[in-house]
Amino acid sequence: MPTLTDILADYELLDADDRYRLLIDLGRALEPMPEPLKTDATLVRGCSASVWVYPTKVGERLHFLADSNAAITKGIIALVLLTVQDRPPADILATDIEGALAPFDLRNQLSSNRTQGIPNMIALIRETAARYANS
């Protein structure tokens, strides 16, 4: 996966339709999430589309698998994961995820249905990081 900075550089040059395509491509590039992990326990609440996030701990770092049944939403979760993927829980807790995503101006670029679940995705990732940081 490219870095968030690389993606933003491309994103800023694109028109609305191409931005959608970029998000869809990011979603397609996500590591596949096995179907058995898509359960009620891994479902992110409050999203208009179904979004699943499953954490694993690899050494001292958290690695997230994620998927969605909507292509653009899957791209959004890919952006979120780029800010936290494979980092220690304490680093994730210290990361300003909203600030990292702010330059993408997703709330103004996408419909409210597509962006309403972003805070819930971020909250789930932070809760997971806090749980691992305290264990």
PDB file of C-alpha atoms in Angstrom:
ATOM      1  CA  MET A   1       0.000   0.000   0.000  1.00  0.00           C
ATOM      2  CA  PRO A   2       1.222   3.517  -0.713  1.00  0.00           C
ATOM      3  CA  THR A   3       1.536   6.006   2.135  1.00  0.00           C
ATOM      4  CA  LEU A   4      -1.253   8.370   3.129  1.00  0.00           C
ATOM      5  CA  THR A   5       0.894  11.271   1.873  1.00  0.00           C
ATOM      6  CA  ASP A   6       1.283   9.628  -1.553  1.00  0.00           C
ATOM      7  CA  ILE A   7      -2.440   8.992  -1.788  1.00  0.00           C
ATOM      8  CA  LEU A   8      -3.270  12.564  -0.803  1.00  0.00           C
ATOM      9  CA  ALA A   9      -0.916  13.928  -3.471  1.00  0.00           C
ATOM     10  CA  ASP A  10      -2.832  11.946  -6.107  1.00  0.00           C
ATOM     11  CA  TYR A  11      -6.238  12.631  -4.548  1.00  0.00           C
ATOM     12  CA  GLU A  12      -5.786  16.408  -4.655  1.00  0.00           C
ATOM     13  CA  LEU A  13      -5.214  16.294  -8.427  1.00  0.00           C
ATOM     14  CA  LEU A  14      -8.371  14.328  -9.194  1.00  0.00           C
ATOM     15  CA  ASP A  15     -11.930  15.348  -9.953  1.00  0.00           C
ATOM     16  CA  ALA A  16     -14.833  13.883  -7.942  1.00  0.00           C
ATOM     17  CA  ASP A  17     -15.355  10.824 -10.182  1.00  0.00           C
ATOM     18  CA  ASP A  18     -11.677   9.931 -10.149  1.00  0.00           C
ATOM     19  CA  ARG A  19     -11.575  10.374  -6.368  1.00  0.00           C
ATOM     20  CA  TYR A  20     -14.313   7.747  -6.115  1.00  0.00           C
ATOM     21  CA  ARG A  21     -12.257   5.441  -8.323  1.00  0.00           C
ATOM     22  CA  LEU A  22      -9.174   6.019  -6.170  1.00  0.00           C
ATOM     23  CA  LEU A  23     -11.109   5.081  -3.025  1.00  0.00           C
ATOM     24  CA  ILE A  24     -12.490   1.984  -4.736  1.00  0.00           C
ATOM     25  CA  ASP A  25      -8.969   0.973  -5.786  1.00  0.00           C
ATOM     26  CA  LEU A  26      -7.716   1.437  -2.212  1.00  0.00           C
ATOM     27  CA  GLY A  27     -10.488  -0.821  -0.988  1.00  0.00           C
ATOM     28  CA  ARG A  28      -9.608  -3.470  -3.553  1.00  0.00           C
ATOM     29  CA  ALA A  29      -5.999  -3.389  -2.364  1.00  0.00           C
ATOM     30  CA  LEU A  30      -6.940  -4.243   1.231  1.00  0.00           C
ATOM     31  CA  GLU A  31      -5.704  -7.559   2.520  1.00  0.00           C
ATOM     32  CA  PRO A  32      -8.582 -10.038   2.126  1.00  0.00           C
ATOM     33  CA  MET A  33     -10.620 -10.644   5.261  1.00  0.00           C
ATOM     34  CA  PRO A  34     -11.726 -14.275   5.614  1.00  0.00           C
ATOM     35  CA  GLU A  35     -15.514 -14.680   5.627  1.00  0.00           C
ATOM     36  CA  PRO A  36     -15.587 -16.445   9.033  1.00  0.00           C
ATOM     37  CA  LEU A  37     -14.219 -13.237  10.623  1.00  0.00           C
ATOM     38  CA  LYS A  38     -17.182 -11.213   9.361  1.00  0.00           C
ATOM     39  CA  THR A  39     -19.380 -11.659  12.397  1.00  0.00           C
ATOM     40  CA  ASP A  40     -21.603  -9.535  14.577  1.00  0.00           C
ATOM     41  CA  ALA A  41     -18.644  -9.132  16.952  1.00  0.00           C
ATOM     42  CA  THR A  42     -16.458  -7.549  14.249  1.00  0.00           C
ATOM     43  CA  LEU A  43     -19.221  -5.421  12.700  1.00  0.00           C
ATOM     44  CA  VAL A  44     -18.781  -1.659  13.085  1.00  0.00           C
ATOM     45  CA  ARG A  45     -22.031  -0.179  14.369  1.00  0.00           C
ATOM     46  CA  GLY A  46     -23.527   2.963  12.880  1.00  0.00           C
ATOM     47  CA  CYS A  47     -22.317   2.547   9.298  1.00  0.00           C
ATOM     48  CA  SER A  48     -24.836   2.634   6.466  1.00  0.00           C
ATOM     49  CA  ALA A  49     -22.854  -0.139   4.764  1.00  0.00           C
ATOM     50  CA  SER A  50     -21.641  -3.235   6.554  1.00  0.00           C
ATOM     51  CA  VAL A  51     -18.071  -2.767   7.783  1.00  0.00           C
ATOM     52  CA  TRP A  52     -16.066  -5.362   9.658  1.00  0.00           C
ATOM     53  CA  VAL A  53     -12.768  -4.750  11.458  1.00  0.00           C
ATOM     54  CA  TYR A  54     -10.760  -7.580  13.012  1.00  0.00           C
ATOM     55  CA  PRO A  55      -7.579  -6.867  14.999  1.00  0.00           C
ATOM     56  CA  THR A  56      -4.639  -9.193  15.420  1.00  0.00           C
ATOM     57  CA  LYS A  57      -1.508  -8.630  17.439  1.00  0.00           C
ATOM     58  CA  VAL A  58       1.762  -9.344  15.671  1.00  0.00           C
ATOM     59  CA  GLY A  59       4.554  -8.989  18.191  1.00  0.00           C
ATOM     60  CA  GLU A  60       4.016  -5.585  19.760  1.00  0.00           C
ATOM     61  CA  ARG A  61       2.015  -4.226  16.834  1.00  0.00           C
ATOM     62  CA  LEU A  62      -1.644  -4.307  15.871  1.00  0.00           C
ATOM     63  CA  HIS A  63      -2.631  -5.457  12.424  1.00  0.00           C
ATOM     64  CA  PHE A  64      -6.201  -4.957  11.257  1.00  0.00           C
ATOM     65  CA  LEU A  65      -8.166  -6.879   8.693  1.00  0.00           C
ATOM     66  CA  ALA A  66     -11.180  -4.998   7.360  1.00  0.00           C
ATOM     67  CA  ASP A  67     -13.868  -5.302   4.741  1.00  0.00           C
ATOM     68  CA  SER A  68     -17.116  -3.707   3.650  1.00  0.00           C
ATOM     69  CA  ASN A  69     -19.950  -4.678   1.357  1.00  0.00           C
ATOM     70  CA  ALA A  70     -19.709  -1.227  -0.292  1.00  0.00           C
ATOM     71  CA  ALA A  71     -16.728  -0.405  -2.511  1.00  0.00           C
ATOM     72  CA  ILE A  72     -16.294   3.249  -1.531  1.00  0.00           C
ATOM     73  CA  THR A  73     -16.751   2.479   2.164  1.00  0.00           C
ATOM     74  CA  LYS A  74     -14.077  -0.186   1.822  1.00  0.00           C
ATOM     75  CA  GLY A  75     -11.789   2.522   0.410  1.00  0.00           C
ATOM     76  CA  ILE A  76     -12.557   4.775   3.366  1.00  0.00           C
ATOM     77  CA  ILE A  77     -11.631   2.052   5.850  1.00  0.00           C
ATOM     78  CA  ALA A  78      -8.431   1.514   3.842  1.00  0.00           C
ATOM     79  CA  LEU A  79      -7.580   5.205   4.386  1.00  0.00           C
ATOM     80  CA  VAL A  80      -8.293   4.890   8.102  1.00  0.00           C
ATOM     81  CA  LEU A  81      -6.100   1.793   8.352  1.00  0.00           C
ATOM     82  CA  LEU A  82      -3.213   3.556   6.615  1.00  0.00           C
ATOM     83  CA  THR A  83      -2.976   5.813   9.671  1.00  0.00           C
ATOM     84  CA  VAL A  84      -2.688   2.953  12.197  1.00  0.00           C
ATOM     85  CA  GLN A  85      -1.747  -0.305  10.503  1.00  0.00           C
ATOM     86  CA  ASP A  86       1.076  -2.330  12.063  1.00  0.00           C
ATOM     87  CA  ARG A  87       1.781   0.154  14.845  1.00  0.00           C
ATOM     88  CA  PRO A  88       2.017  -0.431  18.606  1.00  0.00           C
ATOM     89  CA  PRO A  89      -1.212   0.200  20.536  1.00  0.00           C
ATOM     90  CA  ALA A  90       0.259   3.233  22.352  1.00  0.00           C
ATOM     91  CA  ASP A  91       1.198   4.817  19.001  1.00  0.00           C
ATOM     92  CA  ILE A  92      -2.314   4.223  17.683  1.00  0.00           C
ATOM     93  CA  LEU A  93      -3.795   5.885  20.750  1.00  0.00           C
ATOM     94  CA  ALA A  94      -1.498   8.884  20.219  1.00  0.00           C
ATOM     95  CA  THR A  95      -2.353   9.185  16.515  1.00  0.00           C
ATOM     96  CA  ASP A  96      -4.655  11.971  15.373  1.00  0.00           C
ATOM     97  CA  ILE A  97      -6.547   9.826  12.888  1.00  0.00           C
ATOM     98  CA  GLU A  98      -9.129  12.525  12.180  1.00  0.00           C
ATOM     99  CA  GLY A  99      -6.343  15.033  11.566  1.00  0.00           C
ATOM    100  CA  ALA A 100      -4.568  12.663   9.196  1.00  0.00           C
ATOM    101  CA  LEU A 101      -7.795  12.224   7.205  1.00  0.00           C
ATOM    102  CA  ALA A 102      -8.830  15.915   7.297  1.00  0.00           C
ATOM    103  CA  PRO A 103      -6.964  16.908   4.097  1.00  0.00           C
ATOM    104  CA  PHE A 104      -9.130  14.416   2.175  1.00  0.00           C
ATOM    105  CA  ASP A 105     -12.209  16.466   3.169  1.00  0.00           C
ATOM    106  CA  LEU A 106     -14.315  13.310   2.959  1.00  0.00           C
ATOM    107  CA  ARG A 107     -17.385  14.936   4.537  1.00  0.00           C
ATOM    108  CA  ASN A 108     -17.594  17.387   1.632  1.00  0.00           C
ATOM    109  CA  GLN A 109     -16.445  14.963  -1.055  1.00  0.00           C
ATOM    110  CA  LEU A 110     -18.829  12.104  -0.236  1.00  0.00           C
ATOM    111  CA  SER A 111     -22.445  11.777   0.811  1.00  0.00           C
ATOM    112  CA  SER A 112     -23.293  11.799   4.506  1.00  0.00           C
ATOM    113  CA  ASN A 113     -24.383   8.143   4.195  1.00  0.00           C
ATOM    114  CA  ARG A 114     -20.865   7.209   3.139  1.00  0.00           C
ATOM    115  CA  THR A 115     -19.099   9.186   5.863  1.00  0.00           C
ATOM    116  CA  GLN A 116     -21.412   8.730   8.855  1.00  0.00           C
ATOM    117  CA  GLY A 117     -19.618   5.592  10.032  1.00  0.00           C
ATOM    118  CA  ILE A 118     -16.073   6.992   9.967  1.00  0.00           C
ATOM    119  CA  PRO A 119     -16.145   8.134  13.624  1.00  0.00           C
ATOM    120  CA  ASN A 120     -17.371   4.662  14.613  1.00  0.00           C
ATOM    121  CA  MET A 121     -14.561   2.974  12.652  1.00  0.00           C
ATOM    122  CA  ILE A 122     -12.021   5.211  14.378  1.00  0.00           C
ATOM    123  CA  ALA A 123     -13.605   4.652  17.802  1.00  0.00           C
ATOM    124  CA  LEU A 124     -13.456   0.876  17.351  1.00  0.00           C
ATOM    125  CA  ILE A 125      -9.775   1.044  16.401  1.00  0.00           C
ATOM    126  CA  ARG A 126      -9.002   3.258  19.416  1.00  0.00           C
ATOM    127  CA  GLU A 127     -10.957   0.969  21.768  1.00  0.00           C
ATOM    128  CA  THR A 128      -9.034  -2.005  20.430  1.00  0.00           C
ATOM    129  CA  ALA A 129      -5.706  -0.220  20.864  1.00  0.00           C
ATOM    130  CA  ALA A 130      -6.644   0.797  24.422  1.00  0.00           C
ATOM    131  CA  ARG A 131      -7.585  -2.783  25.281  1.00  0.00           C
ATOM    132  CA  TYR A 132      -4.236  -4.088  24.009  1.00  0.00           C
ATOM    133  CA  ALA A 133      -2.272  -1.235  25.579  1.00  0.00           C
ATOM    134  CA  ASN A 134      -3.752  -2.050  28.990  1.00  0.00           C
ATOM    135  CA  SER A 135      -3.216  -5.802  28.772  1.00  0.00           C
TER     136      SER A 135
END
